[in-house]
Coordinates of C-alpha atoms and ligand atoms in Angstrom, one line a residue:
Chain A
M83 CA 1.5 -5.2 -21.3
S84 CA 4.6 -7.7 -23.1
T85 CA 8.4 -6.6 -20.3
R86 CA 11.2 -7.7 -21.5
V87 CA 13.6 -9.3 -19.6
A88 CA 16.4 -7.3 -20.4
P89 CA 16.1 -3.9 -22.2
P90 CA 18.8 -3.1 -25.4
G91 CA 21.9 -1.4 -24.3
L92 CA 22.3 1.2 -21.8
A93 CA 18.5 1.9 -21.7
C94 CA 16.8 1.7 -18.6
L95 CA 13.4 2.4 -19.9
A96 CA 12.0 2.3 -23.3
V97 CA 8.7 2.8 -24.9
N98 CA 8.1 1.4 -28.2
G99 CA 4.8 2.4 -30.9
L100 CA 2.8 2.8 -27.6
S101 CA -1.1 3.4 -28.1
H102 CA -4.0 3.8 -26.0
A103 CA -7.8 4.0 -26.0
Y104 CA -10.2 4.2 -23.0
P105 CA -14.0 3.2 -23.7
G106 CA -16.5 5.8 -24.7
A107 CA -20.2 7.0 -24.8
R108 CA -19.1 6.9 -28.3
G109 CA -17.0 5.5 -29.6
P110 CA -12.8 4.7 -27.4
V111 CA -11.5 7.7 -26.9
A112 CA -7.8 8.1 -27.5
A113 CA -5.3 9.5 -25.1
L114 CA -2.2 8.0 -26.9
D115 CA -0.7 7.2 -30.4
G116 CA 1.9 5.5 -31.7
V117 CA 3.9 6.8 -28.8
S118 CA 7.7 4.9 -29.0
F119 CA 10.8 6.8 -27.2
S120 CA 13.6 5.1 -24.3
V121 CA 15.9 6.5 -21.0
R122 CA 19.0 6.1 -20.8
T123 CA 19.8 4.9 -17.2
G124 CA 19.9 7.7 -15.2
Q125 CA 18.5 10.0 -16.6
F126 CA 15.8 13.1 -16.0
C127 CA 13.3 12.6 -18.8
A128 CA 10.3 15.5 -18.6
V129 CA 7.9 15.3 -20.6
I130 CA 5.8 18.2 -21.6
G131 CA 2.4 18.4 -23.3
P132 CA -1.1 20.2 -23.5
S133 CA -3.9 18.9 -20.7
G134 CA -5.7 16.3 -22.1
C135 CA -3.0 15.3 -24.2
G136 CA -2.0 11.4 -22.5
K137 CA 0.5 12.2 -20.7
T138 CA -0.5 10.5 -17.5
T139 CA -1.7 7.8 -18.9
L140 CA 1.5 7.4 -20.2
L141 CA 2.9 7.1 -16.8
H142 CA -0.1 4.6 -16.5
V143 CA 1.1 2.8 -18.5
L144 CA 4.8 2.3 -17.2
A145 CA 3.9 1.6 -14.1
G146 CA 1.6 -1.2 -15.3
L147 CA -1.9 0.6 -13.3
I148 CA -3.0 0.2 -17.7
A149 CA -2.7 -2.4 -20.6
P150 CA -2.6 -1.1 -23.3
T151 CA -4.5 -1.6 -26.8
R152 CA -1.0 -1.5 -28.2
G153 CA 2.7 -1.7 -28.0
T154 CA 5.3 -3.3 -25.8
V155 CA 7.2 -1.4 -22.6
T156 CA 10.5 -2.4 -21.5
L157 CA 11.5 -2.0 -17.7
P158 CA 14.4 -3.4 -16.3
P159 CA 14.4 -7.2 -14.7
R160 CA 13.1 -7.9 -11.1
S161 CA 15.7 -6.5 -7.6
P162 CA 15.6 -8.0 -4.9
G163 CA 14.9 -5.4 -2.1
R164 CA 12.7 -2.8 -5.0
L165 CA 10.7 -1.8 -7.1
V166 CA 11.4 -1.6 -10.8
T167 CA 9.0 1.9 -10.9
A168 CA 7.0 3.9 -7.9
V169 CA 4.4 6.2 -9.0
V170 CA 4.6 10.2 -7.3
F171 CA 0.7 11.1 -8.0
Q172 CA -0.6 14.0 -9.4
G173 CA -3.1 15.7 -6.5
I174 CA -4.0 13.1 -3.9
S175 CA -0.2 11.4 -2.6
T176 CA -0.9 10.1 0.5
F177 CA -2.7 8.4 2.7
P178 CA -5.1 10.1 5.1
W179 CA -5.9 7.2 7.4
M180 CA -1.9 6.4 7.3
T181 CA 0.6 8.2 9.1
V182 CA 3.6 9.9 7.6
R183 CA 5.4 6.8 9.1
Q184 CA 2.8 4.4 7.6
N185 CA 2.1 5.8 3.6
V186 CA 6.6 6.1 3.7
A187 CA 6.6 2.4 4.4
Y188 CA 3.6 1.5 2.6
G189 CA 5.5 0.1 -0.9
L190 CA 7.9 -1.7 1.3
R191 CA 4.5 -4.3 2.2
A192 CA 5.4 -6.1 -0.9
L193 CA 8.9 -6.4 -1.1
G194 CA 9.2 -8.7 1.8
L195 CA 12.3 -6.8 3.3
P196 CA 13.0 -7.5 6.7
A197 CA 11.1 -5.0 9.3
A198 CA 14.4 -3.7 10.5
E199 CA 15.9 -2.6 7.2
R200 CA 12.1 -1.7 6.3
R201 CA 12.8 0.5 9.3
R202 CA 15.5 3.0 8.4
R203 CA 14.9 2.6 4.8
V204 CA 11.4 5.0 6.5
E205 CA 13.4 6.6 9.0
Q206 CA 16.5 7.9 6.2
Q207 CA 13.8 8.5 3.6
V208 CA 11.6 11.0 5.5
A209 CA 14.9 12.7 7.6
R210 CA 15.9 12.5 3.3
V211 CA 13.2 15.0 2.5
G212 CA 12.7 17.1 5.9
L213 CA 9.9 15.2 8.0
A214 CA 11.7 13.7 10.7
D215 CA 9.6 15.2 13.4
F216 CA 6.9 14.4 11.5
L217 CA 6.8 10.3 11.5
D218 CA 3.9 10.0 13.6
A219 CA 1.8 12.4 12.4
Y220 CA -0.7 12.0 9.9
P221 CA -1.6 14.3 6.3
H222 CA -4.0 16.9 8.3
Q223 CA -1.6 17.6 10.1
L224 CA 0.2 18.1 6.7
S225 CA 0.8 21.0 4.3
E226 CA 0.5 20.4 0.9
G227 CA 4.1 20.6 0.3
M228 CA 4.4 18.2 3.1
R229 CA 2.0 15.6 2.3
Q230 CA 3.7 16.1 -1.4
R231 CA 7.5 15.3 0.4
T232 CA 5.6 12.5 1.7
G233 CA 4.4 10.6 -1.3
I234 CA 8.4 11.4 -2.0
A235 CA 9.7 9.7 0.7
R236 CA 7.7 7.0 -0.2
A237 CA 8.5 6.3 -3.9
F238 CA 12.8 6.4 -3.0
A239 CA 12.2 4.5 -0.2
T240 CA 11.1 1.5 -2.1
D241 CA 14.9 1.7 -4.3
P242 CA 13.2 1.9 -7.8
D243 CA 14.9 1.8 -11.2
V244 CA 12.0 3.9 -12.4
L245 CA 10.4 6.7 -10.8
L246 CA 7.7 7.7 -12.2
M247 CA 6.3 11.2 -11.5
D248 CA 3.2 12.9 -12.3
E249 CA 3.0 17.4 -12.2
P250 CA 4.1 15.5 -8.3
F251 CA 4.6 20.1 -7.7
G252 CA 1.7 21.5 -9.9
S253 CA -0.5 22.5 -6.9
L254 CA 2.2 24.4 -5.0
D255 CA 3.1 27.5 -4.1
E256 CA 6.1 28.6 -6.4
Q257 CA 8.8 29.4 -3.6
T258 CA 7.4 25.3 -1.6
R259 CA 7.4 24.5 -5.5
L260 CA 11.4 26.0 -6.5
R261 CA 12.5 24.6 -3.2
L262 CA 10.9 20.7 -3.9
Q263 CA 12.9 20.7 -7.1
D264 CA 16.3 21.2 -5.5
E265 CA 15.5 18.5 -2.7
L266 CA 14.2 16.5 -6.0
L267 CA 17.1 16.9 -7.5
G268 CA 19.8 16.8 -4.5
L269 CA 18.1 12.8 -4.3
W270 CA 18.4 12.4 -7.9
Q271 CA 22.1 13.4 -8.8
G272 CA 24.0 10.4 -7.6
S273 CA 21.4 8.4 -6.9
G274 CA 22.0 6.8 -10.8
K275 CA 18.4 6.3 -10.4
T276 CA 16.0 7.2 -14.2
V277 CA 13.5 9.4 -13.7
V278 CA 10.0 10.4 -16.0
F279 CA 9.4 13.8 -14.9
V280 CA 5.6 15.5 -16.5
T281 CA 5.0 18.1 -15.7
H282 CA 3.5 21.6 -17.1
S283 CA 6.2 24.2 -16.4
L284 CA 8.8 25.4 -19.0
D285 CA 10.8 26.7 -16.2
E286 CA 10.9 23.3 -13.8
A287 CA 11.4 20.8 -17.3
A288 CA 14.1 22.7 -18.0
R289 CA 15.4 23.8 -14.4
L290 CA 15.1 20.3 -13.5
A291 CA 15.7 17.5 -16.6
D292 CA 18.5 16.5 -18.9
R293 CA 15.8 15.9 -21.9
V294 CA 12.6 17.4 -22.7
L295 CA 10.0 15.6 -24.4
V296 CA 6.9 17.0 -25.8
M297 CA 4.7 15.7 -26.7
S298 CA 1.1 16.8 -29.7
A299 CA -2.4 17.8 -28.5
R300 CA -4.7 14.3 -27.8
P301 CA -3.7 11.5 -28.9
G302 CA -0.4 12.0 -27.5
R303 CA 2.1 11.8 -30.3
V304 CA 5.9 13.2 -29.4
T305 CA 6.5 15.5 -31.6
A306 CA 10.6 16.6 -30.2
D307 CA 13.1 15.4 -28.5
I308 CA 14.7 18.5 -26.5
A309 CA 18.6 17.4 -25.1
V310 CA 18.5 20.7 -22.3
P311 CA 21.5 22.6 -22.8
F312 CA 22.6 24.0 -19.5
P313 CA 25.4 22.2 -16.5
R314 CA 24.7 21.1 -13.7
P315 CA 24.8 21.4 -10.0
R316 CA 21.2 23.5 -11.6
G317 CA 20.8 26.8 -9.5
Y318 CA 17.6 27.9 -9.8
G319 CA 20.2 32.2 -9.6
E320 CA 22.3 30.3 -12.3
V321 CA 19.3 28.6 -14.2
R322 CA 17.4 31.7 -14.9
S323 CA 20.6 34.0 -15.5
D324 CA 22.0 30.9 -18.5
P325 CA 21.9 33.6 -21.0
A326 CA 20.7 30.6 -23.1
Y327 CA 17.6 30.5 -21.0
G328 CA 15.2 32.1 -22.8
A329 CA 15.9 31.0 -26.0
F330 CA 15.6 27.6 -24.9
T331 CA 12.4 27.9 -22.9
A332 CA 11.5 29.8 -26.1
R333 CA 11.9 27.3 -28.4
L334 CA 10.0 24.9 -26.4
W335 CA 6.9 27.0 -26.4
T336 CA 6.9 27.0 -30.3
E337 CA 7.0 23.2 -29.4
L338 CA 3.9 23.0 -27.3
A339 CA 2.1 25.6 -29.7
G340 CA 2.5 24.0 -32.6
S341 CA 2.3 20.6 -32.2
G342 CA -1.2 21.8 -30.5
R343 CA -2.0 22.7 -34.1
P344 CA -4.8 19.8 -35.5
A345 CA -3.3 19.7 -38.1
A346 CA -0.2 19.6 -37.8
T347 CA 1.9 15.9 -38.5
Chain B
M244 CA 6.5 19.6 16.3
D245 CA 5.5 22.5 16.5
G246 CA 2.2 22.1 14.4
I247 CA 1.3 19.2 15.5
G248 CA 1.4 20.0 19.2
R249 CA -0.4 23.5 18.4
K250 CA -3.8 20.7 17.1
R251 CA -3.9 18.4 19.7
A252 CA -3.7 21.1 22.3
A253 CA -6.6 22.4 20.6
R254 CA -8.3 19.7 20.1
G255 CA -7.8 19.5 24.2
D256 CA -8.8 22.9 25.2
V257 CA -12.8 24.3 25.1
T258 CA -13.7 27.0 23.4
G259 CA -16.0 29.5 24.4
G260 CA -19.0 28.3 21.7
Q261 CA -18.5 24.3 22.3
R262 CA -18.6 25.3 26.3
R263 CA -21.8 27.1 26.1
D264 CA -22.5 23.8 23.0
R265 CA -22.6 21.6 26.4
L266 CA -23.8 24.4 28.9
L267 CA -27.8 24.3 26.7
A268 CA -27.5 20.5 26.3
V269 CA -27.6 20.7 29.6
A270 CA -29.5 23.4 31.1
S271 CA -32.5 22.1 28.8
P272 CA -33.7 18.8 29.8
A273 CA -33.2 20.0 33.5
G274 CA -36.0 23.3 32.8
V275 CA -37.8 20.8 31.2
L276 CA -37.6 18.3 34.2
V277 CA -38.1 21.2 36.0
A278 CA -41.3 22.5 34.7
W279 CA -42.8 19.0 34.6
E280 CA -41.5 18.4 38.7
V281 CA -42.7 21.9 39.4
L282 CA -46.5 21.5 37.3
S283 CA -46.7 18.2 38.7
R284 CA -47.0 19.8 42.2
L285 CA -49.5 22.4 41.6
G286 CA -51.9 19.7 40.2
A287 CA -52.0 20.6 36.6
L288 CA -50.8 17.5 35.9
D289 CA -53.0 13.8 36.8
A290 CA -50.9 11.9 39.3
R291 CA -52.5 8.8 38.0
F292 CA -51.6 9.5 34.2
V293 CA -48.4 11.5 34.6
P294 CA -46.9 11.1 38.4
A295 CA -44.1 13.7 39.3
P296 CA -40.2 13.2 38.5
T297 CA -39.7 13.1 41.8
T298 CA -42.3 10.5 42.2
I299 CA -41.0 8.6 38.5
L300 CA -37.5 8.5 40.4
H301 CA -38.3 7.4 43.6
T302 CA -39.8 3.7 41.7
M303 CA -37.1 3.5 39.7
A304 CA -34.0 3.8 43.5
L305 CA -37.4 0.7 44.6
M306 CA -36.7 -1.1 41.3
T307 CA -32.8 -0.4 41.5
R308 CA -33.1 -2.4 45.2
T309 CA -35.4 -5.2 45.1
G310 CA -32.8 -5.8 41.6
E311 CA -35.5 -6.2 39.2
L312 CA -34.1 -2.8 37.3
P313 CA -31.3 -3.4 36.6
Y314 CA -31.8 -7.0 36.4
H315 CA -33.9 -5.8 32.9
I316 CA -32.1 -3.5 32.1
L317 CA -28.7 -6.1 30.9
V318 CA -30.7 -8.6 29.7
S319 CA -31.6 -6.2 26.9
V320 CA -27.8 -4.2 26.9
R321 CA -26.8 -8.2 26.4
R322 CA -29.4 -8.5 23.4
V323 CA -28.9 -5.4 21.5
V324 CA -25.0 -5.9 22.1
L325 CA -24.7 -8.9 20.9
G326 CA -27.5 -8.5 17.8
F327 CA -24.9 -5.7 16.8
L328 CA -21.8 -7.6 16.8
L329 CA -23.7 -10.6 14.8
G330 CA -25.6 -7.3 12.2
A331 CA -22.9 -5.8 11.8
G332 CA -19.9 -7.7 11.6
P333 CA -21.0 -9.7 8.7
A334 CA -22.8 -6.1 7.0
V335 CA -19.1 -4.6 7.5
G336 CA -17.0 -8.0 5.7
L337 CA -19.9 -8.2 2.6
G338 CA -19.7 -3.9 2.3
L339 CA -16.6 -4.1 1.9
L340 CA -16.4 -6.9 -1.4
M341 CA -20.3 -4.8 -2.8
G342 CA -18.2 -2.0 -2.4
L343 CA -14.5 -3.4 -4.6
S344 CA -16.2 -5.6 -6.9
R345 CA -18.7 -5.1 -9.9
P346 CA -19.7 -8.0 -10.3
V347 CA -20.7 -9.0 -6.2
R348 CA -22.6 -5.7 -6.3
S349 CA -24.7 -5.8 -9.4
A350 CA -26.0 -9.9 -8.2
L351 CA -26.7 -8.7 -3.8
L352 CA -27.0 -4.8 -4.4
P353 CA -31.6 -5.6 -5.7
I354 CA -32.1 -8.1 -2.9
V355 CA -30.1 -5.7 0.2
S356 CA -32.2 -2.7 -1.4
A357 CA -35.3 -4.1 -1.6
A358 CA -35.4 -5.8 2.4
Y359 CA -33.3 -2.1 2.9
P360 CA -36.8 -1.3 3.2
I361 CA -38.8 -3.4 5.4
P362 CA -39.9 -2.3 9.0
K363 CA -38.2 -5.1 10.5
I364 CA -40.2 -5.3 13.5
A365 CA -42.9 -6.7 11.1
V366 CA -40.3 -9.2 10.1
Y367 CA -40.4 -10.2 14.3
P368 CA -43.2 -13.4 13.8
L369 CA -41.3 -14.6 10.9
I370 CA -38.0 -15.1 13.2
I371 CA -39.6 -16.2 16.3
F372 CA -40.8 -19.4 14.2
Y373 CA -37.6 -19.7 12.9
L374 CA -35.8 -19.1 16.3
G375 CA -38.3 -20.0 19.3
L376 CA -39.1 -17.1 22.2
G377 CA -35.5 -17.9 23.6
E378 CA -33.4 -15.3 23.1
A379 CA -31.8 -16.2 19.5
S380 CA -34.8 -14.9 18.3
K381 CA -34.7 -11.1 20.1
V382 CA -30.9 -11.0 19.6
G383 CA -31.0 -11.8 15.7
I384 CA -34.4 -9.1 14.9
V385 CA -31.9 -7.0 16.6
A386 CA -29.0 -8.4 14.5
V387 CA -31.5 -7.7 11.0
S388 CA -32.8 -4.4 12.4
I389 CA -29.0 -3.1 11.4
F390 CA -27.3 -5.0 8.6
F391 CA -28.7 -3.6 6.1
L392 CA -28.1 -0.3 7.0
V393 CA -24.5 -1.0 7.6
L394 CA -24.1 -2.5 4.9
L395 CA -25.9 0.6 2.7
S396 CA -23.5 2.5 4.5
T397 CA -19.9 0.4 4.6
M398 CA -20.4 -0.2 0.9
S399 CA -20.8 4.0 0.1
G400 CA -18.1 4.6 2.7
V401 CA -15.8 2.4 -0.3
L402 CA -17.2 3.7 -3.6
A403 CA -17.4 7.2 -1.8
L404 CA -12.9 7.2 -2.0
D405 CA -11.5 9.0 -4.3
P406 CA -10.3 6.2 -7.2
A407 CA -6.4 7.5 -6.7
Y408 CA -6.2 5.8 -3.1
F409 CA -6.8 2.6 -5.5
K410 CA -3.9 3.1 -7.7
I411 CA -1.8 4.6 -5.4
A412 CA -2.2 0.7 -3.5
R413 CA -2.2 -1.3 -6.7
A414 CA 1.5 0.7 -8.0
Y415 CA 3.0 -0.3 -4.8
G416 CA 1.9 -3.9 -5.1
A417 CA -1.1 -4.1 -3.0
D418 CA -3.2 -7.3 -4.0
A419 CA -6.0 -7.8 -3.3
R420 CA -5.8 -8.5 0.2
A421 CA -3.7 -5.9 0.7
V422 CA -6.2 -3.5 -1.4
F423 CA -9.4 -4.7 1.3
A424 CA -6.4 -4.5 4.4
T425 CA -5.3 -0.7 3.3
V426 CA -7.4 0.7 1.5
A427 CA -11.3 -0.3 1.3
W428 CA -11.2 -0.9 5.5
P429 CA -9.4 2.1 6.6
G430 CA -11.5 4.5 4.2
A431 CA -14.8 3.2 4.3
L432 CA -14.2 2.8 8.4
P433 CA -15.7 6.8 8.9
Q434 CA -18.9 5.9 6.6
I435 CA -19.6 2.5 8.6
F436 CA -19.8 4.7 12.3
T437 CA -22.3 6.5 10.9
G438 CA -24.2 3.3 9.7
L439 CA -23.7 2.3 13.6
K440 CA -24.6 5.5 15.4
L441 CA -27.6 5.1 12.4
G442 CA -27.9 1.5 13.9
M443 CA -28.0 1.5 17.4
G444 CA -30.7 3.8 17.4
F445 CA -33.0 1.5 14.8
A446 CA -31.6 -1.8 17.7
L447 CA -33.1 0.3 20.7
I448 CA -36.5 0.4 18.7
V449 CA -36.2 -3.2 17.1
I450 CA -35.6 -4.8 21.4
V451 CA -37.8 -3.1 23.2
G452 CA -40.9 -3.0 20.7
A453 CA -39.2 -6.8 20.9
E454 CA -40.0 -7.6 24.2
L455 CA -43.6 -5.6 24.3
L456 CA -44.7 -8.5 21.9
G457 CA -43.0 -11.8 22.8
S458 CA -41.2 -11.8 26.0
T459 CA -40.8 -12.6 30.0
S460 CA -38.0 -10.6 30.4
G461 CA -36.3 -6.5 29.0
I462 CA -37.0 -3.3 29.8
G463 CA -39.4 -3.4 26.7
Y464 CA -41.2 -6.3 28.7
L465 CA -41.1 -4.4 32.5
I466 CA -43.3 -1.3 30.2
W467 CA -45.8 -3.6 29.3
R468 CA -46.0 -5.5 31.8
S469 CA -46.5 -2.0 34.1
Y470 CA -49.7 -1.4 31.4
Q471 CA -51.2 -4.5 32.2
I472 CA -51.1 -3.5 35.7
F473 CA -51.5 -0.2 35.9
A474 CA -47.4 0.8 36.6
V475 CA -48.1 4.0 34.9
D476 CA -44.6 5.2 37.4
A477 CA -43.1 2.2 36.5
M478 CA -43.7 2.9 32.5
F479 CA -42.4 6.0 33.4
V480 CA -38.6 4.6 34.3
G481 CA -38.5 1.9 31.5
L482 CA -39.1 4.8 28.9
L483 CA -36.6 7.0 31.3
V484 CA -34.3 4.3 31.4
T485 CA -34.6 4.1 27.3
A486 CA -33.5 7.1 26.3
V487 CA -30.2 6.7 28.4
L488 CA -29.2 3.7 27.5
G489 CA -29.9 5.9 23.5
W490 CA -27.5 8.1 25.2
V491 CA -25.0 6.0 26.4
A492 CA -24.2 4.2 23.5
A493 CA -24.0 7.0 21.4
A494 CA -21.8 8.2 23.6
A495 CA -20.3 4.8 23.8
L496 CA -19.6 5.5 19.6
D497 CA -18.5 8.8 19.4
W498 CA -15.7 7.8 22.0
L499 CA -14.6 4.8 20.1
E500 CA -15.1 6.9 17.0
H501 CA -12.4 9.4 18.0
R502 CA -10.2 6.3 19.2
V503 CA -10.6 4.5 16.6
L504 CA -10.3 8.0 13.8
P505 CA -7.5 9.8 14.8
W506 CA -6.6 10.7 11.7
R507 CA -9.6 12.4 10.7
A508 CA -9.5 16.2 10.3
S509 CA -11.6 17.1 13.1
Ligands
ATP59 N1 -10.5 6.9 -17.5 C1 -10.7 7.3 -18.6 N2 -11.6 7.1 -19.7 C2 -11.7 8.3 -19.6 N3 -11.0 9.1 -21.0 C3 -10.4 8.9 -20.2 C4 -10.2 8.5 -18.3 N4 -8.8 8.5 -18.9 C5 -8.2 10.1 -19.1 N5 -9.1 9.7 -20.4 C6 -9.4 10.4 -21.8 O1 -7.6 10.6 -22.7 C7 -7.2 11.1 -23.4 C8 -5.4 11.7 -22.1 O2 -5.6 11.7 -20.3 P1 -5.3 11.9 -19.5 O3 -5.0 12.1 -17.7 O4 -3.6 11.1 -18.9 O5 -3.9 13.7 -19.9 P2 -3.1 13.8 -19.3 O6 -2.3 14.3 -19.9 O7 -2.1 13.7 -17.9 O8 -4.3 16.1 -18.9 P3 -3.3 16.6 -17.8 O9 -2.2 17.3 -18.2 O10 -4.4 17.4 -17.6 O11 -3.6 15.8 -16.2 C9 -7.8 13.1 -22.6 O12 -8.9 13.6 -22.6 C10 -9.1 11.9 -21.6 O13 -10.7 12.4 -21.7
MG60 MG1 -2.4 14.5 -15.7

């Protein structure tokens, strides 16, 4: 992956001609095919697409976990005391052998911060996700939603330029999901953080994002780039009762369904 | 807050089922002893071949008073503990390495798999040949007997870890050393304990066996010497002590496991 030092213009993150193929038993499996887009600093960008279309692959390339077969990723330069990207993963988000405190502090080891600063950041973020009473609890003592909060606190503690979230609420029940969406919006607003948020849920994309990227079935390409029209702050009731809401999610669905057809180019 | 408090309390509680388990664990050996004693007193068991439990206990008390029994126990325990540390330490290190690195695994696994099933007591003459008849060969045979077992369980512990943990580590800037210390080692620890517990059983089997063969001290030697002078009760004392040692070692490892792995949902 080639990472230029300064992103162009106001863009925080730029992806250019990104393709990735995994080695497979019967030849390479193309997961991404010529993906290009850029995200402005502070923008909340949702990514939706059919299962297996390469969303996780895209996020892993952005996080530097996978070197893409082709294409470039441009990220902000590294600044002291913070990570460039922080990831909240799909599925397993915590180390079961670490307490909440240790889990949240995990990304701070590599930043070379003094102990007092690490402690301050951990306690601040843990309090912000409402787990102050559980600092020394282990993940098996928490609910799934609390574990996910721990993963989110870990990401925010590293004060990243770009927050990469891979269906962080995918395995939660509806109520917990809505509550965590509120919390995430609260954390994000005013933080100036750029977010790339992968989700299966059209409602979630419509409620959280400034903009929705729609991907095609594998190999993933970006087939639509749609601005989300709703004003902020976006209370659940307000967004859902907005007269434009039905038409908007219907449009997302049309784009998704269209992009799923194999012949569509 | 509440949740943790309750879980902690629940762990300390003895539920009805647990109480019954504990009762049975004490009652069944006690029952066997009582039956044994009764059969001996009735003359159904020939005292020349199977002495009564009270006779064995009496002999045990005598041997304790002379200092003979504590001496042999200490010698054996020392050999097991030293051999255990000497074998388990490198086994865990190498096992983690083999779990983390495919090339290291490819290179070493065939050798390890071939060496693992060799009955370790069969290697004892060779070890005596290299290390002599002194303490080194006793400690050595214990170390060798647990090495491969602990190595393999450590390696499989690392391999069984969800790749997601390694992804989290790398995404948050962990270098190779940090991955070793924060993912592989703590993640494999439950399996390492499984290996250590199995290994402790092997260690006792092997040390008593080795002491039977070529030694002038230890529990195995005690049993062998008692055989030569036809002291059947002393032989039983040796067996009893071995059994108790095995039980104590298992309990100690269980205790350590609970201390070291507070994160496991029991
Ligand atoms: N490690 C891998 N090795 C080989 N192929 C892989 C690997 N990971 C993913 N793939 C393939 O790449 C494609 C894209 O996978 P990816 O996980 O990025 O999809 P996704 O969009 O995140 O799916 P989902 O919505 O179900 O999470 C899939 O078809 C999958 O078969
Ligand atoms: Mg995915």
